[in-house]
CSV table of C-alpha atoms in Angstrom, one decimal:
chain,number,residue,atom,x,y,z
A,401,MET,CA,-44.9,-26.5,-19.9
A,402,VAL,CA,-41.5,-27.3,-19.0
A,403,SER,CA,-41.2,-29.7,-16.1
A,404,GLN,CA,-38.3,-29.1,-12.7
A,405,THR,CA,-36.9,-32.5,-14.4
A,406,GLU,CA,-36.3,-31.0,-17.5
A,407,SER,CA,-35.1,-28.1,-15.9
A,408,SER,CA,-32.9,-29.3,-14.5
A,409,LEU,CA,-31.4,-31.6,-17.6
A,410,ASN,CA,-30.9,-28.3,-19.3
A,411,ALA,CA,-28.9,-26.4,-17.0
A,412,LEU,CA,-26.1,-28.6,-17.7
A,413,PHE,CA,-25.8,-27.4,-21.5
A,414,ASP,CA,-26.6,-23.5,-19.7
A,415,GLY,CA,-24.2,-23.3,-17.4
A,416,GLU,CA,-26.1,-23.8,-14.6
A,417,THR,CA,-27.9,-25.2,-12.1
A,418,ASP,CA,-30.8,-25.4,-9.4
A,419,SER,CA,-28.8,-28.2,-7.4
A,420,PRO,CA,-27.0,-27.0,-4.2
A,421,PRO,CA,-23.2,-27.7,-4.4
A,422,ILE,CA,-22.2,-31.0,-2.8
A,423,ALA,CA,-20.4,-30.1,0.2
A,424,PRO,CA,-17.8,-31.8,1.2
A,425,LEU,CA,-16.8,-32.1,-3.0
A,426,GLY,CA,-13.9,-29.7,-2.0
A,427,THR,CA,-12.3,-32.2,0.6
A,428,ARG,CA,-13.2,-35.1,-0.8
A,429,VAL,CA,-10.4,-37.9,-0.9
A,430,GLY,CA,-12.7,-40.7,-1.2
A,431,ALA,CA,-15.0,-42.7,-4.4
A,432,PRO,CA,-17.8,-39.9,-4.9
A,433,SER,CA,-21.0,-41.6,-4.1
A,434,LEU,CA,-23.3,-42.7,-6.6
A,435,ARG,CA,-27.2,-41.7,-6.7
A,436,TRP,CA,-28.6,-43.7,-9.8
A,437,GLY,CA,-31.5,-41.7,-11.8
A,438,ALA,CA,-30.9,-38.9,-9.8
A,439,PRO,CA,-32.3,-35.5,-11.6
A,440,THR,CA,-28.6,-33.8,-12.8
A,441,ALA,CA,-25.5,-35.9,-13.6
A,442,ARG,CA,-23.6,-33.6,-10.2
A,443,GLU,CA,-25.9,-35.1,-7.9
A,444,ARG,CA,-26.2,-38.7,-9.7
A,445,GLY,CA,-22.0,-38.2,-9.4
A,446,PRO,CA,-20.2,-39.9,-11.5
A,447,ILE,CA,-18.5,-43.4,-13.0
A,448,VAL,CA,-15.1,-43.8,-11.0
A,449,ALA,CA,-13.8,-47.2,-12.6
A,450,THR,CA,-10.8,-46.6,-12.8
A,451,HIS,CA,-7.2,-48.1,-11.1
A,452,GLY,CA,-4.9,-45.0,-10.5
A,453,ASN,CA,-6.2,-44.3,-7.1
A,454,ARG,CA,-8.3,-47.8,-6.2
A,455,GLY,CA,-9.7,-45.6,-3.1
A,456,HIS,CA,-11.7,-43.3,-5.8
A,457,ARG,CA,-13.3,-46.6,-7.5
A,458,ASN,CA,-17.2,-46.5,-6.8
A,459,VAL,CA,-17.7,-49.6,-9.4
A,460,ILE,CA,-17.3,-52.6,-9.5
A,461,GLY,CA,-15.4,-54.2,-12.1
A,462,THR,CA,-13.4,-51.6,-15.2
A,463,HIS,CA,-13.5,-49.5,-18.5
A,464,ALA,CA,-13.7,-50.9,-21.8
A,465,GLY,CA,-15.9,-54.0,-21.8
A,466,GLY,CA,-14.8,-57.1,-23.2
A,467,TYR,CA,-11.6,-54.3,-24.3
A,468,SER,CA,-10.5,-54.3,-20.9
A,469,VAL,CA,-8.6,-57.9,-20.5
A,470,TYR,CA,-6.3,-56.7,-23.9
A,471,ARG,CA,-5.6,-53.6,-21.9
A,472,ALA,CA,-4.2,-56.1,-19.2
A,473,LEU,CA,-2.7,-57.7,-21.8
A,474,ALA,CA,-0.6,-54.9,-22.4
A,475,ILE,CA,-0.1,-53.6,-19.8
A,476,ALA,CA,1.3,-56.7,-18.6
A,477,ALA,CA,3.7,-56.8,-22.2
A,478,GLY,CA,5.3,-53.1,-20.8
A,479,SER,CA,3.7,-51.3,-24.0
A,480,LEU,CA,0.9,-49.6,-22.2
A,481,PRO,CA,2.2,-47.5,-18.5
A,482,ARG,CA,0.2,-48.6,-16.2
A,483,GLY,CA,-0.7,-45.1,-14.8
A,484,HIS,CA,-1.5,-43.8,-18.2
A,485,ARG,CA,-4.9,-41.3,-18.6
A,486,PRO,CA,-6.0,-40.5,-22.0
A,487,ASP,CA,-5.6,-36.8,-23.2
A,488,LEU,CA,-9.6,-36.2,-23.8
A,489,THR,CA,-8.7,-32.5,-25.8
A,490,ASP,CA,-11.3,-32.6,-28.4
A,491,THR,CA,-12.8,-35.6,-28.1
A,492,ALA,CA,-15.9,-33.9,-26.9
A,493,PRO,CA,-19.2,-35.4,-28.7
A,494,SER,CA,-20.2,-34.2,-32.4
A,495,ASP,CA,-23.6,-33.8,-31.8
A,496,ARG,CA,-25.9,-32.7,-28.7
A,497,ILE,CA,-27.6,-36.3,-27.6
A,498,GLY,CA,-29.9,-35.6,-24.1
A,499,PRO,CA,-30.9,-35.0,-21.7
A,500,HIS,CA,-33.9,-36.9,-22.1
A,501,PRO,CA,-37.0,-37.0,-19.0
A,502,GLN,CA,-35.9,-40.7,-19.3
A,503,TRP,CA,-32.1,-40.2,-18.0
A,504,CYS,CA,-33.8,-39.8,-14.3
A,505,ASP,CA,-35.5,-42.2,-14.2
A,506,PRO,CA,-33.4,-45.3,-12.3
A,507,ALA,CA,-36.6,-47.7,-13.8
A,508,LYS,CA,-35.8,-46.9,-18.2
A,509,ILE,CA,-32.3,-47.0,-17.8
A,510,VAL,CA,-30.3,-49.8,-16.0
A,511,SER,CA,-27.3,-50.8,-18.2
A,512,LEU,CA,-25.5,-48.0,-20.0
A,513,ASP,CA,-25.2,-44.3,-18.2
A,514,PRO,CA,-26.7,-41.6,-20.1
A,515,TRP,CA,-23.9,-39.3,-18.6
A,516,GLY,CA,-20.6,-41.6,-20.4
A,517,HIS,CA,-20.7,-38.9,-23.0
A,518,LEU,CA,-20.5,-35.8,-20.4
A,519,VAL,CA,-18.2,-35.7,-18.2
A,520,GLY,CA,-15.9,-32.9,-18.6
A,521,GLU,CA,-18.7,-30.8,-19.1
A,522,ALA,CA,-20.7,-32.3,-15.6
A,523,PHE,CA,-18.2,-33.4,-13.8
A,524,PRO,CA,-15.0,-31.3,-14.1
A,525,ASP,CA,-14.7,-30.1,-10.5
A,526,TYR,CA,-13.9,-34.0,-9.3
A,527,LEU,CA,-11.9,-34.1,-12.8
A,528,ALA,CA,-10.0,-31.5,-11.4
A,529,LEU,CA,-9.7,-33.3,-8.0
A,530,GLY,CA,-8.0,-35.7,-9.3
A,531,HIS,CA,-10.1,-38.3,-10.1
A,532,ASP,CA,-9.5,-40.2,-13.4
A,533,ILE,CA,-13.3,-40.7,-15.2
A,534,ARG,CA,-13.1,-41.8,-18.2
A,535,PRO,CA,-16.4,-41.7,-21.3
A,536,THR,CA,-18.3,-44.4,-21.3
A,537,ILE,CA,-20.0,-43.3,-24.4
A,538,ALA,CA,-18.6,-41.5,-27.9
A,539,VAL,CA,-20.1,-40.0,-30.5
A,540,THR,CA,-18.9,-38.7,-33.5
A,541,ARG,CA,-20.1,-38.3,-37.7
A,542,ALA,CA,-19.3,-40.2,-39.8
A,543,HIS,CA,-20.3,-41.5,-43.6
A,544,ILE,CA,-20.5,-45.3,-44.8
A,545,ASP,CA,-20.4,-47.2,-47.8
A,546,MET,CA,-22.8,-50.1,-48.7
A,547,PRO,CA,-23.1,-51.9,-52.1
A,548,GLU,CA,-26.8,-52.6,-51.1
A,549,ILE,CA,-27.4,-48.7,-50.7
A,550,ARG,CA,-26.0,-48.3,-54.4
A,551,GLY,CA,-28.5,-51.0,-54.8
A,552,ALA,CA,-31.6,-49.2,-53.4
A,553,ILE,CA,-30.1,-45.9,-55.1
A,554,ALA,CA,-30.9,-47.9,-58.8
A,555,ALA,CA,-33.4,-49.4,-58.3
A,556,GLY,CA,-34.9,-45.5,-57.1
A,557,ARG,CA,-36.0,-46.7,-53.9
A,558,ILE,CA,-34.0,-43.8,-52.4
A,559,ARG,CA,-32.3,-40.9,-53.4
A,560,ALA,CA,-28.7,-39.4,-53.8
A,561,ASP,CA,-30.5,-36.2,-52.1
A,562,GLY,CA,-26.8,-34.4,-51.7
A,563,ASP,CA,-27.5,-34.2,-48.1
A,564,ILE,CA,-28.0,-37.8,-46.3
A,565,VAL,CA,-27.2,-39.7,-49.5
A,566,SER,CA,-24.5,-38.1,-51.8
A,567,ALA,CA,-23.9,-38.5,-55.0
A,568,ASP,CA,-21.5,-41.4,-55.4
A,569,GLY,CA,-23.8,-43.1,-52.9
A,570,ASN,CA,-22.3,-42.4,-49.2
A,571,VAL,CA,-24.7,-42.0,-46.1
A,572,ARG,CA,-23.5,-38.8,-43.3
A,573,VAL,CA,-24.4,-40.8,-40.2
A,574,MET,CA,-24.1,-40.0,-36.7
A,575,LYS,CA,-22.9,-42.9,-34.4
A,576,ALA,CA,-21.8,-43.5,-30.9
A,577,ALA,CA,-20.6,-46.6,-29.5
A,578,ILE,CA,-22.0,-47.6,-26.1
A,579,ASP,CA,-19.8,-50.0,-23.1
A,580,PRO,CA,-22.6,-51.1,-20.6
A,581,VAL,CA,-22.6,-50.2,-17.0
A,582,TRP,CA,-24.7,-52.1,-15.1
A,583,TYR,CA,-27.0,-50.6,-12.5
A,584,LEU,CA,-27.4,-54.2,-10.9
A,585,PRO,CA,-30.8,-53.3,-8.6
A,586,GLY,CA,-32.3,-52.4,-11.9
A,587,VAL,CA,-31.1,-55.2,-14.3
A,588,ALA,CA,-32.0,-57.5,-11.4
A,589,ALA,CA,-35.9,-56.1,-11.6
A,590,ARG,CA,-36.3,-56.3,-15.8
A,591,PHE,CA,-35.2,-59.6,-15.0
A,592,GLY,CA,-37.4,-61.0,-12.2
A,593,VAL,CA,-34.6,-61.9,-9.4
A,594,THR,CA,-33.3,-60.8,-6.7
A,595,GLU,CA,-30.4,-58.2,-6.6
A,596,LYS,CA,-28.3,-61.3,-4.7
A,597,ALA,CA,-29.0,-64.1,-6.9
A,598,LEU,CA,-28.1,-61.7,-9.8
A,599,ARG,CA,-24.9,-61.4,-8.4
A,600,ARG,CA,-24.0,-64.5,-7.3
A,601,ASP,CA,-24.9,-65.7,-10.4
A,602,LEU,CA,-22.8,-63.2,-11.9
A,603,HIS,CA,-19.6,-63.7,-9.7
A,604,GLU,CA,-19.6,-67.4,-9.9
A,605,GLN,CA,-20.1,-67.4,-13.4
A,606,THR,CA,-17.2,-65.7,-14.8
A,607,GLY,CA,-14.9,-68.1,-12.3
A,608,GLY,CA,-15.2,-65.7,-9.5
A,609,MET,CA,-13.2,-62.8,-12.2
A,610,TYR,CA,-15.1,-60.6,-9.7
A,611,PRO,CA,-15.4,-60.4,-5.0
A,612,ASP,CA,-16.5,-57.6,-5.1
A,613,LEU,CA,-20.2,-58.9,-6.2
A,614,VAL,CA,-20.8,-60.6,-3.6
A,615,LYS,CA,-18.7,-58.5,-0.9
A,616,ARG,CA,-20.4,-55.3,-1.5
A,617,GLU,CA,-23.0,-55.0,-1.4
A,618,ASP,CA,-22.9,-50.9,-0.9
A,619,LEU,CA,-21.1,-51.1,-4.7
A,620,LYS,CA,-24.5,-51.0,-7.2
A,621,VAL,CA,-22.8,-50.5,-10.6
A,622,PHE,CA,-20.9,-52.9,-12.4
A,623,LEU,CA,-18.9,-52.4,-15.3
A,624,PRO,CA,-19.1,-55.4,-17.6
A,625,PRO,CA,-16.6,-57.3,-19.3
A,626,ILE,CA,-19.0,-57.8,-22.6
A,627,GLY,CA,-19.2,-55.9,-25.8
A,628,GLY,CA,-21.7,-52.9,-25.5
A,629,MET,CA,-23.0,-51.9,-29.0
A,630,THR,CA,-23.0,-49.1,-31.6
A,631,ILE,CA,-25.3,-47.0,-32.5
A,632,TYR,CA,-26.3,-45.0,-36.1
A,633,VAL,CA,-28.3,-41.7,-36.6
A,634,PHE,CA,-29.7,-41.0,-40.2
A,635,GLY,CA,-30.8,-37.8,-40.4
A,636,ASN,CA,-31.0,-35.0,-38.0
A,637,PRO,CA,-30.2,-36.3,-34.7
A,638,GLY,CA,-31.4,-33.2,-33.0
A,639,LYS,CA,-35.1,-34.9,-32.8
A,640,LEU,CA,-34.8,-36.9,-31.4
A,641,GLY,CA,-37.1,-37.3,-29.2
A,642,ASP,CA,-38.6,-34.5,-29.5
A,643,GLY,CA,-42.4,-36.4,-29.5
A,644,LYS,CA,-43.1,-35.6,-33.2
A,645,THR,CA,-40.9,-36.5,-36.3
A,646,PRO,CA,-41.1,-39.5,-37.2
A,647,LEU,CA,-38.7,-42.6,-36.6
A,648,ALA,CA,-37.8,-45.8,-38.4
A,649,CYS,CA,-35.4,-48.1,-36.3
A,650,ARG,CA,-33.6,-51.3,-36.3
A,651,VAL,CA,-32.5,-53.5,-33.5
A,652,HIS,CA,-29.7,-55.9,-34.9
A,653,ASP,CA,-27.8,-58.0,-33.3
A,654,GLU,CA,-24.0,-58.5,-34.3
A,655,CYS,CA,-23.7,-61.7,-36.6
A,656,ASN,CA,-20.0,-61.7,-38.0
A,657,GLY,CA,-20.7,-64.2,-40.9
A,658,SER,CA,-23.3,-62.1,-42.4
A,659,ASP,CA,-23.3,-59.0,-41.9
A,660,VAL,CA,-19.3,-58.9,-42.3
A,661,PHE,CA,-19.1,-61.5,-44.7
A,662,GLY,CA,-22.5,-62.0,-46.3
A,663,SER,CA,-22.5,-65.9,-45.0
A,664,ASP,CA,-25.8,-66.8,-46.8
A,665,ILE,CA,-27.7,-69.4,-43.6
A,666,CYS,CA,-28.9,-66.6,-42.3
A,667,THR,CA,-30.8,-63.2,-43.2
A,668,CYS,CA,-28.6,-61.0,-40.8
A,669,ARG,CA,-26.6,-58.5,-43.2
A,670,PRO,CA,-29.8,-59.0,-45.5
A,671,TYR,CA,-32.0,-57.6,-43.0
A,672,LEU,CA,-29.7,-55.0,-41.5
A,673,ALA,CA,-29.5,-53.5,-45.0
A,674,HIS,CA,-33.5,-53.3,-45.2
A,675,GLY,CA,-33.4,-51.6,-42.5
A,676,ILE,CA,-31.2,-49.1,-43.1
A,677,GLU,CA,-32.9,-48.3,-46.4
A,678,ILE,CA,-35.7,-47.7,-44.4
A,679,CYS,CA,-34.0,-45.4,-42.0
A,680,ILE,CA,-32.9,-43.4,-45.1
A,681,GLU,CA,-36.1,-43.3,-46.5
A,682,MET,CA,-37.6,-41.9,-42.9
A,683,ALA,CA,-35.3,-39.7,-42.9
A,684,GLN,CA,-35.3,-38.7,-46.5
A,685,GLN,CA,-39.2,-37.8,-45.8
A,686,GLY,CA,-38.3,-35.3,-42.7
A,687,GLY,CA,-38.1,-37.7,-39.9
A,688,THR,CA,-35.2,-39.8,-38.4
A,689,GLY,CA,-33.6,-43.6,-38.2
A,690,VAL,CA,-31.6,-45.3,-36.1
A,691,VAL,CA,-30.3,-48.4,-36.0
A,692,VAL,CA,-29.1,-49.9,-32.8
A,693,TYR,CA,-26.1,-52.7,-33.3
A,694,ASN,CA,-25.3,-54.5,-30.2
A,695,ARG,CA,-22.3,-57.0,-30.0
A,696,LYS,CA,-24.2,-60.1,-29.7
A,697,GLU,CA,-22.6,-62.6,-31.6
A,698,GLY,CA,-24.7,-65.6,-32.4
A,699,ARG,CA,-28.0,-65.1,-30.4
A,700,ALA,CA,-25.4,-64.1,-27.3
A,701,LEU,CA,-24.2,-68.1,-27.5
A,702,GLY,CA,-21.2,-66.8,-29.3
A,703,GLU,CA,-19.8,-68.5,-32.2
A,704,VAL,CA,-18.3,-71.0,-31.6
A,705,THR,CA,-21.6,-72.7,-30.3
A,706,LYS,CA,-23.2,-71.0,-33.5
A,707,PHE,CA,-20.8,-73.0,-35.7
A,708,LEU,CA,-21.2,-76.0,-33.7
A,709,VAL,CA,-25.0,-76.0,-33.8
A,710,TYR,CA,-24.5,-75.4,-38.1
A,711,ASN,CA,-22.7,-78.5,-38.1
A,712,ALA,CA,-25.4,-79.9,-36.0
A,713,ARG,CA,-28.3,-79.0,-38.1
A,714,LYS,CA,-26.3,-79.8,-41.5
A,715,ARG,CA,-25.9,-83.0,-40.4
A,716,GLN,CA,-29.1,-84.2,-39.7
A,717,ALA,CA,-30.7,-87.8,-41.7
A,718,GLU,CA,-33.5,-85.6,-42.6
A,719,GLY,CA,-31.5,-83.0,-43.8
A,720,ASP,CA,-31.6,-79.0,-42.1
A,721,ARG,CA,-34.8,-78.7,-42.4
A,722,PRO,CA,-36.7,-75.1,-39.9
A,723,GLU,CA,-39.3,-78.2,-37.2
A,724,THR,CA,-35.5,-78.8,-35.8
A,725,TYR,CA,-34.2,-74.9,-36.3
A,726,PHE,CA,-34.1,-74.4,-32.0
A,727,LYS,CA,-34.1,-77.8,-31.3
A,728,ARG,CA,-30.3,-78.1,-32.4
A,729,THR,CA,-29.9,-75.1,-31.2
A,730,GLU,CA,-31.2,-76.3,-27.9
A,731,CYS,CA,-29.4,-78.9,-27.8
A,732,VAL,CA,-25.6,-77.5,-27.8
A,733,ALA,CA,-26.4,-74.8,-25.5
A,734,GLY,CA,-29.3,-75.7,-23.7
A,735,VAL,CA,-31.3,-72.7,-24.7
A,736,GLN,CA,-32.8,-71.5,-27.7
A,737,ASP,CA,-31.8,-67.4,-27.2
A,738,MET,CA,-29.4,-66.3,-24.7
A,739,ARG,CA,-29.7,-62.2,-25.8
A,740,PHE,CA,-33.0,-61.7,-24.1
A,741,GLN,CA,-33.9,-58.6,-24.4
A,742,GLU,CA,-34.5,-57.0,-21.1
A,743,LEU,CA,-32.0,-54.5,-21.8
A,744,MET,CA,-31.7,-53.0,-25.3
A,745,PRO,CA,-34.4,-50.1,-24.5
A,746,ASP,CA,-32.1,-48.5,-22.7
A,747,VAL,CA,-30.7,-46.9,-25.8
A,748,LEU,CA,-33.7,-46.3,-27.3
A,749,HIS,CA,-34.8,-44.0,-23.6
A,750,TRP,CA,-31.2,-42.5,-24.0
A,751,LEU,CA,-31.9,-41.1,-27.3
A,752,GLY,CA,-35.4,-40.0,-26.0
A,753,VAL,CA,-37.2,-42.5,-27.8
A,754,THR,CA,-41.2,-43.1,-26.8
A,755,ARG,CA,-42.5,-43.6,-30.5
A,756,ILE,CA,-40.5,-46.2,-33.6
A,757,ASP,CA,-43.6,-45.3,-36.6
A,758,ARG,CA,-41.6,-48.0,-38.6
A,759,PHE,CA,-39.9,-51.0,-36.9
A,760,ALA,CA,-37.6,-53.0,-39.1
A,761,SER,CA,-37.6,-56.4,-36.8
A,762,MET,CA,-39.9,-60.1,-36.6
A,763,SER,CA,-38.7,-60.8,-33.2
A,764,ASP,CA,-41.4,-60.5,-30.8
A,765,MET,CA,-38.8,-60.5,-28.0
A,766,LYS,CA,-37.9,-57.0,-29.2
A,767,HIS,CA,-41.0,-55.6,-29.9
A,768,ASP,CA,-42.2,-56.7,-26.6
A,769,ALA,CA,-38.9,-55.7,-24.1
A,770,LEU,CA,-39.6,-52.4,-25.7
A,771,VAL,CA,-43.5,-52.0,-25.2
A,772,ARG,CA,-43.3,-53.2,-21.8
A,773,GLN,CA,-40.8,-50.3,-21.6
A,774,GLY,CA,-43.4,-47.6,-23.0
A,775,ILE,CA,-41.9,-47.4,-26.5
A,776,GLU,CA,-44.9,-47.0,-28.4
A,777,ILE,CA,-44.6,-49.3,-32.1
A,778,GLY,CA,-46.3,-48.3,-35.1
A,779,GLU,CA,-45.9,-50.4,-38.2
A,780,ARG,CA,-43.8,-53.7,-38.1
A,781,VAL,CA,-42.0,-54.6,-40.9
A,782,ALA,CA,-40.7,-58.0,-41.9
A,783,ILE,CA,-37.4,-58.2,-44.4
A,784,PRO,CA,-38.5,-58.7,-48.2
A,785,ASP,CA,-39.3,-62.6,-49.4
A,786,GLY,CA,-36.8,-61.2,-52.0
A,787,MET,CA,-34.3,-60.4,-50.3
A,788,ILE,CA,-34.0,-63.9,-47.8
A,789,PRO,CA,-30.8,-65.8,-49.2
A,790,ALA,CA,-32.1,-69.9,-50.7
A,791,ASP,CA,-29.8,-71.1,-47.9
A,792,ALA,CA,-32.2,-68.7,-44.9
A,793,ARG,CA,-34.9,-70.0,-45.7
A,794,VAL,CA,-35.2,-72.5,-43.0
A,795,GLU,CA,-34.2,-70.4,-40.2
A,796,ILE,CA,-37.1,-68.0,-41.9
A,797,GLU,CA,-39.7,-70.2,-42.0
A,798,ALA,CA,-38.9,-71.8,-38.0
A,799,LYS,CA,-39.5,-68.8,-36.2
A,800,LEU,CA,-42.4,-68.3,-38.4
A,801,ALA,CA,-43.6,-71.4,-37.1
A,802,ALA,CA,-42.5,-70.4,-33.8
A,803,GLY,CA,-44.7,-67.9,-34.4
A,804,TYR,CA,-42.3,-64.6,-35.4
A,805,TYR,CA,-44.2,-61.5,-36.9
A,806,GLY,CA,-44.0,-62.1,-40.9
A,807,GLY,CA,-46.3,-59.2,-42.4
A,808,ASN,CA,-49.2,-59.8,-44.4
A,809,GLY,CA,-50.0,-63.2,-42.4
A,810,ARG,CA,-47.4,-65.2,-44.9
A,811,ALA,CA,-48.1,-68.7,-44.0
A,812,PRO,CA,-44.0,-71.2,-43.1
A,813,ALA,CA,-43.6,-73.2,-45.9
A,814,GLU,CA,-41.3,-76.3,-46.7
A,815,ALA,CA,-38.4,-75.4,-46.6
A,816,VAL,CA,-34.9,-78.0,-46.5
A,817,GLY,CA,-31.4,-76.4,-46.1
A,818,ARG,CA,-28.2,-77.4,-47.7
A,819,LYS,CA,-25.7,-80.6,-46.2
A,820,LEU,CA,-22.4,-78.9,-44.6
A,821,ASP,CA,-20.3,-80.4,-47.6
A,822,GLU,CA,-22.9,-78.7,-50.2
């Protein structure tokens, strides 16, 4: 039995909808109205964050997240025309994502625009009237090539099947880039604060960069100047959200030093590689795999703070030890971790996910955030001991002592990291 909500969602792709036309559209010259969580894109309304016609804007902030400042510099330098509008010909998604029932629940998705990859299909009438609507999500196809995957092939853990994994070890994936779009009442509810308090602190802690946060309470959507996320899907993306295909997942928070340069002070790249391997295994067994890569460098503290903490840890008289691992971070940053995870489940709601069969994570914060949002988790998968770099033992033992999931009930052990000059 197809629900009325699902019927309305599917109508978008069938070229028809039971929703009545928005009466004033043909004469509208101002900002489109927004109704977050409406059953169709048309009833919800488009996100207009461009500056070509300020009367059309219906949100706070602007497109491109943390890259918006670079766009401003390009305009100031004269290399980008102030009124440039992108030619979006042939930029449509490579794969169909959604719609899913979660898109129409204002409590399920509060930090991204679920229709952000479909502006051409969802809002042609607004575009025809001159509204400059930009995608906030792009979906494409790619190959990824990692030495760890070739190692897993050599070890016989995964196979080059000529479909998901090519003979030379390249892995075929669908990937999507997602810019943040915050529905402020929903974000406030996730964090258990009032919308007014959230708006005030966002305004004050950005040095007053966005006065509309406190001046325009009628504008409920904010495009924050922060990094977004990328997702990588292994196997058939069309099976996501079907309620029966097994899913493996790794939710990974950015670590440039380890992910890109292989720094051995943490387990980030090894765990990322392990998560990808689990996703490939699941896809080759007929399921799907999803890696979510969030731009939250250094537990969202940033690299400067992270490196300061490294120095403080390595210069301790008693050495770099698990028992002071979190304390040294807190001394510098004032908090152990600013990633939180309250908004993280939104991307899985966007994909229609209701259950993760194999979840590659030791983090209770991630696990609990997903469960609170109604996403069931089957097996939790810890990083294998053999993949932990020697200097990263301090991190792992500190996390185990703090109650992180370790698998097989492994108790914390003593560890001492390198000194700063070693």
